Coordinates of C-alpha atoms in Angstrom, one line a residue:
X66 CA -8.9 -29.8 1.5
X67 CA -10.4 -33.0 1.9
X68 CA -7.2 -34.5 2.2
X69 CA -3.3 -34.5 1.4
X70 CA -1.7 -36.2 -1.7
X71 CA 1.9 -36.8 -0.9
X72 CA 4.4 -37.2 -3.7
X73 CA 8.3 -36.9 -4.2
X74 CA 10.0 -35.9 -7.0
X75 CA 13.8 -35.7 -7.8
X76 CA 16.5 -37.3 -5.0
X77 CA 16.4 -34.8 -1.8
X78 CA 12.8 -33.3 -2.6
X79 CA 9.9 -34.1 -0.9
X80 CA 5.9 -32.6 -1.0
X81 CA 2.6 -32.8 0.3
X82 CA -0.1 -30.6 -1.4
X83 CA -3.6 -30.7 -0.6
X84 CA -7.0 -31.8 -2.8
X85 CA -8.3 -29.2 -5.4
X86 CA -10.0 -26.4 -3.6
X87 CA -12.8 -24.5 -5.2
X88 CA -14.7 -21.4 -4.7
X89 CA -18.6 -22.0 -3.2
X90 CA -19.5 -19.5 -5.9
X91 CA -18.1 -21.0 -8.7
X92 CA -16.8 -24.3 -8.8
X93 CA -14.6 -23.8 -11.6
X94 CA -12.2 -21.6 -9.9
X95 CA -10.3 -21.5 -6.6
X96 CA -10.9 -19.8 -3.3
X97 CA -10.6 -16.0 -3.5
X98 CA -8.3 -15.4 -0.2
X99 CA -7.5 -11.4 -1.8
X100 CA -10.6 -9.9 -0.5
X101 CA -9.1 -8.4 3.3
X102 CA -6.8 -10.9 4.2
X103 CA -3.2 -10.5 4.0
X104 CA -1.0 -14.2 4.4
X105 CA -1.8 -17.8 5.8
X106 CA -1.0 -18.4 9.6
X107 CA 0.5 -21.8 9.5
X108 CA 0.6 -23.9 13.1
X109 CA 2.9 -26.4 12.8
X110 CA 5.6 -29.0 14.4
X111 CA 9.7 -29.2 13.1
X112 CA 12.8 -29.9 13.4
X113 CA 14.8 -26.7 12.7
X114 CA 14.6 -27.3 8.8
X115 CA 14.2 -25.1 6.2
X116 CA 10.7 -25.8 4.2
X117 CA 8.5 -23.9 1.5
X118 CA 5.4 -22.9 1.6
X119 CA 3.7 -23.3 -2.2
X120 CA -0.3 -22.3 -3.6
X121 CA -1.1 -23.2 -7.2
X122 CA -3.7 -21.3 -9.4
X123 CA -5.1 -21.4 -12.7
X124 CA -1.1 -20.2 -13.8
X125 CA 0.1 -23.7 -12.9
X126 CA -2.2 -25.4 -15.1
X127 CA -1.9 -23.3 -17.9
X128 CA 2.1 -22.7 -17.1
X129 CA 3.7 -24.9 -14.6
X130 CA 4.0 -21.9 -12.3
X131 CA 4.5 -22.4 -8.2
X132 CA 4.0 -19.4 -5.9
X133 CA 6.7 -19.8 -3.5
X134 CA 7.5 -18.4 0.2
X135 CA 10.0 -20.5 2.4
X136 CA 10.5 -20.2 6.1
X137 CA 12.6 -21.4 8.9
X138 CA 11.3 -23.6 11.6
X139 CA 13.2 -23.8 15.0
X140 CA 14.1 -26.7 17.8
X141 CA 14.1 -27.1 21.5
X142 CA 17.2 -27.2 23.4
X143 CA 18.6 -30.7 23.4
X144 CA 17.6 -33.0 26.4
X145 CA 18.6 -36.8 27.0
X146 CA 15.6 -39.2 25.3
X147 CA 13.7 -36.1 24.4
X148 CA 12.6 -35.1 21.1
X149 CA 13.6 -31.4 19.6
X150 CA 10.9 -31.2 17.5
X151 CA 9.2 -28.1 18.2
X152 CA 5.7 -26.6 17.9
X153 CA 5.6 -22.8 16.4
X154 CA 3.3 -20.4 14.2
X155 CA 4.7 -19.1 11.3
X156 CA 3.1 -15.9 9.5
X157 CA 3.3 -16.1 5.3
X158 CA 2.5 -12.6 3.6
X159 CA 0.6 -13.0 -0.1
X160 CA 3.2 -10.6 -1.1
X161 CA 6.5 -12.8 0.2
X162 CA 5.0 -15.7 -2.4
X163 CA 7.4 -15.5 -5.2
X164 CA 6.5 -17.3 -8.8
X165 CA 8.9 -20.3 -9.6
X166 CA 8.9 -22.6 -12.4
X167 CA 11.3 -25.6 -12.6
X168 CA 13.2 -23.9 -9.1
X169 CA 13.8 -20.9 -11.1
X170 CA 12.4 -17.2 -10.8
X171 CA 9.9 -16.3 -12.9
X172 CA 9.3 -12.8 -13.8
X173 CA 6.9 -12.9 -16.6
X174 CA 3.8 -14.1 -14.0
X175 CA 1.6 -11.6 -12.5
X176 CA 2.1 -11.3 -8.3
X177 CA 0.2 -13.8 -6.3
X178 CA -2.6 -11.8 -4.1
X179 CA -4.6 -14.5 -2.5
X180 CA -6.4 -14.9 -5.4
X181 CA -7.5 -18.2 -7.0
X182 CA -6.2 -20.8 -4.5
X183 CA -6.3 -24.1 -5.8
X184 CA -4.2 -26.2 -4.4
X185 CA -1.6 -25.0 -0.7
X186 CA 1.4 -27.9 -0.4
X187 CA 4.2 -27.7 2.0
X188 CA 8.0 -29.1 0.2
X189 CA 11.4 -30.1 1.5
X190 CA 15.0 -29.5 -0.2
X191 CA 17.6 -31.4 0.8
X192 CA 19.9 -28.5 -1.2
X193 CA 18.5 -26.3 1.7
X194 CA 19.0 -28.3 4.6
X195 CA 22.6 -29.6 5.5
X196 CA 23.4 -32.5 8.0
X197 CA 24.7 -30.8 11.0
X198 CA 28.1 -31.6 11.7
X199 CA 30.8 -31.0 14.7
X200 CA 32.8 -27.7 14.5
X201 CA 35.8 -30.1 14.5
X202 CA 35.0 -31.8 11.1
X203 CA 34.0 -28.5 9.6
X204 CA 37.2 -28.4 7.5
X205 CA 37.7 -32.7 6.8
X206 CA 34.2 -33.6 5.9
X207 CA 31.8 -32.0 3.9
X208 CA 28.4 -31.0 4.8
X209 CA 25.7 -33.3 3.1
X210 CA 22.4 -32.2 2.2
X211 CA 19.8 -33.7 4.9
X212 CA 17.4 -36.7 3.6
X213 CA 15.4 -37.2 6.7
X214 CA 12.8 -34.4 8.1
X215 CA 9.9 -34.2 10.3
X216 CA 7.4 -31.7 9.0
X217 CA 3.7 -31.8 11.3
X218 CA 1.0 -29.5 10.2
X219 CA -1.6 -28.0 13.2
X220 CA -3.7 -25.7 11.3
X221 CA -4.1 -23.2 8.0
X222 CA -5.6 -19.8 8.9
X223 CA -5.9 -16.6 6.9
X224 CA -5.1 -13.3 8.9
X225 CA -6.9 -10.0 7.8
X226 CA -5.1 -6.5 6.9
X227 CA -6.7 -3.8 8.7
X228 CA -5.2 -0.7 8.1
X229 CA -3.1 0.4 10.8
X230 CA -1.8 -2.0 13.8
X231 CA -4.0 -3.7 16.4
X232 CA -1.1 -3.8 19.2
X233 CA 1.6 -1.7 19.9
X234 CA 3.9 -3.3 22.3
X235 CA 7.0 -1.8 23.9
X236 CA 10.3 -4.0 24.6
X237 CA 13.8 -4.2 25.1
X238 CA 16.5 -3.3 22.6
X239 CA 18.9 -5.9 24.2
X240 CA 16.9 -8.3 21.6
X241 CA 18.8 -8.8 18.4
X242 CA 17.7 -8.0 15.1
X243 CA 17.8 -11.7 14.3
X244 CA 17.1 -14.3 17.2
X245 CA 18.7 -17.4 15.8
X246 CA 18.0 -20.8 16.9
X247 CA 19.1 -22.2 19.5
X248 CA 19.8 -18.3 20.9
X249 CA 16.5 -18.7 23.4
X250 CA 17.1 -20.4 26.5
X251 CA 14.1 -21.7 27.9
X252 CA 15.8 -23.7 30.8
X253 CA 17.2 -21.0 32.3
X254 CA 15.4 -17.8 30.8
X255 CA 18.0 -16.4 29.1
X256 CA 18.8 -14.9 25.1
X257 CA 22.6 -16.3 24.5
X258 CA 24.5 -14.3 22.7
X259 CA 25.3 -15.7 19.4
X260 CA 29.2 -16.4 18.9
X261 CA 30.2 -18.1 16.0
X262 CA 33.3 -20.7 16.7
X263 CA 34.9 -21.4 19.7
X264 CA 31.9 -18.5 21.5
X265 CA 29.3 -19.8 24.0
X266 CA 26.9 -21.3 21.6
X267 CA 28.1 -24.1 19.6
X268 CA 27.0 -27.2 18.3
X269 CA 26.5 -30.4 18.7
X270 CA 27.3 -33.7 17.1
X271 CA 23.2 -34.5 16.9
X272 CA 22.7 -30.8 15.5
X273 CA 21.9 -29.4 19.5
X274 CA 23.0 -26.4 20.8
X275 CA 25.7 -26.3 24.0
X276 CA 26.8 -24.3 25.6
X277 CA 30.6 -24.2 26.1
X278 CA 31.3 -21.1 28.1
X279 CA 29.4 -19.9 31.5
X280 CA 26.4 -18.6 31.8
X281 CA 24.3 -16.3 34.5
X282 CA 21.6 -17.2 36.1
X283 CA 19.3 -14.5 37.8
X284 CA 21.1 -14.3 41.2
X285 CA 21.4 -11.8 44.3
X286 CA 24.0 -9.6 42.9
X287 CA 21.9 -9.5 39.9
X288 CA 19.1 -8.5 41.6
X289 CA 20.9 -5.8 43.1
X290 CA 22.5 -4.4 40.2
X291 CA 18.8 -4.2 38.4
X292 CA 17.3 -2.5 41.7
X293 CA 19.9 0.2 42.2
X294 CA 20.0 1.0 38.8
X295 CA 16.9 2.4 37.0
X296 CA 18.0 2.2 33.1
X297 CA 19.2 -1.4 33.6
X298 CA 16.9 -4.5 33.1
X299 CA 17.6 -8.1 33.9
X300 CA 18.8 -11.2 31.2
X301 CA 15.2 -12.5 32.6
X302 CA 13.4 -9.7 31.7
X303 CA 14.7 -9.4 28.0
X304 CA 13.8 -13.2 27.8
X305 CA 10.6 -12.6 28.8
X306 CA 10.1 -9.1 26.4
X307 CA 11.4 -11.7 23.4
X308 CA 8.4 -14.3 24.4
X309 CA 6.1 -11.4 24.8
X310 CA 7.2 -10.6 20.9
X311 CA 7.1 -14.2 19.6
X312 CA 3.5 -14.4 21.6
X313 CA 2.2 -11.4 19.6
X314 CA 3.8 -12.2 15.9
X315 CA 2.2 -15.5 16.5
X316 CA -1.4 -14.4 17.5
X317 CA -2.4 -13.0 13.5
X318 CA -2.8 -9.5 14.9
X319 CA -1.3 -6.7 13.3
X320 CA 1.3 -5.2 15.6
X321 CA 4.2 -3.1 15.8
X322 CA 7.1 -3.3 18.4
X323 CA 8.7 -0.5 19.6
X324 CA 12.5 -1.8 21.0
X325 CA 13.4 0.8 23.7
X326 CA 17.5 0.4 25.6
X327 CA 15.8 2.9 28.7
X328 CA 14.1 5.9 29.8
X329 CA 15.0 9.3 31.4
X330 CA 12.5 12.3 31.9
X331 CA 14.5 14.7 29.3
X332 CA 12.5 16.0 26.6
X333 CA 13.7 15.7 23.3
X334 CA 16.2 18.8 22.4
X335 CA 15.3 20.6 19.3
X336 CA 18.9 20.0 17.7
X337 CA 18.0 15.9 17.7
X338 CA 15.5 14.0 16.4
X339 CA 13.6 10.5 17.1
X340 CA 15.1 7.5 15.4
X341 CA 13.9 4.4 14.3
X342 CA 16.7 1.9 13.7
X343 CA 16.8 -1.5 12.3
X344 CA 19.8 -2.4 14.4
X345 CA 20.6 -2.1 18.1
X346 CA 23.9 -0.5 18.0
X347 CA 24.8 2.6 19.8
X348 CA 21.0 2.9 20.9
X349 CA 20.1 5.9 23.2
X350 CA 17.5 6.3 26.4
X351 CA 14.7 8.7 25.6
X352 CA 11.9 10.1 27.2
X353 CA 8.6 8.4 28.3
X354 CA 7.4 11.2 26.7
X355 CA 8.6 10.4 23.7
X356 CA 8.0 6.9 23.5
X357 CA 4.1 7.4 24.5
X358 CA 3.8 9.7 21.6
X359 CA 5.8 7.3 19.3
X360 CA 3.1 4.3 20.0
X361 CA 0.1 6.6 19.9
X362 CA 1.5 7.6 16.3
X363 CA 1.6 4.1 15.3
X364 CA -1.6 2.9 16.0
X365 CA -2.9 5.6 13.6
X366 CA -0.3 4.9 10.9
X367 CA -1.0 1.6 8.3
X368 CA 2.5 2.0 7.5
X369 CA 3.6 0.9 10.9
X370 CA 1.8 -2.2 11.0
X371 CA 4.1 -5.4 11.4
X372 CA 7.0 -4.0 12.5
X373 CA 9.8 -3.5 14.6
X374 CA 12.6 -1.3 15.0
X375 CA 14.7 0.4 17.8
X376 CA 13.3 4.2 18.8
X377 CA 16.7 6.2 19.4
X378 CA 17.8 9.8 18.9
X379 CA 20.3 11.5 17.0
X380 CA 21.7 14.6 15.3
X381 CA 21.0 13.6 11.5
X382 CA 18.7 16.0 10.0
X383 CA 17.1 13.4 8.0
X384 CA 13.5 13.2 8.4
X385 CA 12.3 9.9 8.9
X386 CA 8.6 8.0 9.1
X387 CA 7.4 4.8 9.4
X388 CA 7.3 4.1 5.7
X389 CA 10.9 3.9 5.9
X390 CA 10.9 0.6 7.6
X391 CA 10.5 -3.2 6.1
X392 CA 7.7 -5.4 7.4
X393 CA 9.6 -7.9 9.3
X394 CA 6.5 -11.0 9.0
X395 CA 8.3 -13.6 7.1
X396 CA 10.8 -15.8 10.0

């Protein structure tokens, strides 16, 4: 674009979309993203809100329609005179783009493939964003939908889909299924465990995370208990597997993550099988043997690109590949 157009709309609603883009080709139409690429890599700065993500083609013109994707955006932890706002890459799939017209669903439009760009905007809701408030006032004043936001936008890349992922990269299945914010602790490299009222991670009065039961910090008997015992890791290391994660979803590659909770040098018996679980409960060690042959298999397999799930065994006789498992792109 040559340059943004901001505009608001209704009370709460805010936008800023970009100039008309046009294809080199032919003027008339937009740019043709559909031809190997896969979703936009957006670089950008926030402050924990909840935007969308919107491209227009030739269907809003002719019907008003908006292809939508929203995403979350994260903070840092709260320091004194220090702003939250954080910087963080976002990955947003052509196929997570959902045609909206008026804020409704609309199912008569053909799927948005990358085709025909003419216009990329970014938009806030208040409806989707509520003021923060005190655990304490949860039940004697009601939430309010937010009016201010801070929305800074680095860069707009497209990432290609090659068939079959470009990393495979092993970490630990202490990591949750969903990292929410404010879960990372970068000040003392450490995942908190997410409690909901009256746990360890609550919030704030200015929306911040604290933190009101103890924590550990990596310490001597910590170090001991990780030396002595082979199948256990540190709270350090698992913060550092997560970062390793973020790192690689961030980069545009194509990757799948293979969550492990330890190794032992037992083959896999014949009566039970390899699993791979969305969830990290009542995860299993297994082999390095296993595990190598796991990662080999998925950098040969296009259905195992983007993502991540917990390798486990069990008894169930069900067969299982990596079809069976959801791309987890979209934050």
């Amino acid at each position: 674009p040559t340059g943004p157009a901001a505009s608001s709309s209704v009370a709460g609603e805010a936008a800023v979309v970009s100039s008309r883009l046009s294809s080199r080709g032919d003027p008339e139409n937009g740019l043709d993203l559909g031809r190997g690429f896969a979703g936009f890599v957006c670089r950008l700065c926030s402050d924990g809100g909840i935007y969308e993500c919107f491209v227009r083609t030739a269907e809003y013109e002719r019907l008003g329609v908006d292809y939508v994707c929203e995403f979350g955006t994260g903070t840092k932890q709260p320091k004194e005179k220090q702003s939250r706002n954080k910087f963080m890459s976002v990955r947003l799939p052509f196929s997570q783009f959902k045609a909206m017209k008026n804020g409704e669903a609309d199912t008569t439009a053909p799927p948005f493939a990358g085709t025909d760009v003419r216009h990329i905007g970014f938009r806030f809701r208040g409806c989707r964003n509520k003021d923060v408030l005190p655990p304490m006032f949860k039940n004697i004043k009601p939430q309010r939908n937010r009016r201010k936001f801070y929305l800074a936008l680095s860069y707009i890349k497209v990432y290609r889909s090659p068939p079959e992922p470009e990393f495979v990269y092993l970490s630990d299945a202490r990591i949750p299924p969903v990292v929410k914010n404010g879960m990372v602790r970068d000040d003392v490299r450490q995942m908190m465990p997410d409690l909901a009222i009256g746990g360890d991670l609550a919030m704030q009065e200015d929306g911040g995370a604290s933190v009101s039961g103890a924590y550990r910090i990596f310490d001597e008997d910590e170090a001991k208990r990780v030396t002595e015992s082979r199948m256990d890791r540190s709270n350090e290391e698992t913060y550092f597997k997560y970062k390793g994660e973020k790192l690689l979803r961030d980069s545009g590659l194509n990757y799948c993550i293979v969550r492990v909770a330890g190794y032992n040098e037992e083959a896999t018996a014949s009566s039970s099988k390899l699993r791979y679980k969305t969830d990290n409960k009542e995860v299993s060690p297994v082999s390095r043997a296993d595990v190598a042959q796991v990662c080999v298999n998925a950098l040969l397999d296009p259905e195992a690109s983007n993502v991540s799930f917990y390798l486990s065994k069990d008894t169930s006789p069900k067969k299982q590949s990596f079809g069976d498992l959801e791309s987890d792109l979209i934050p």
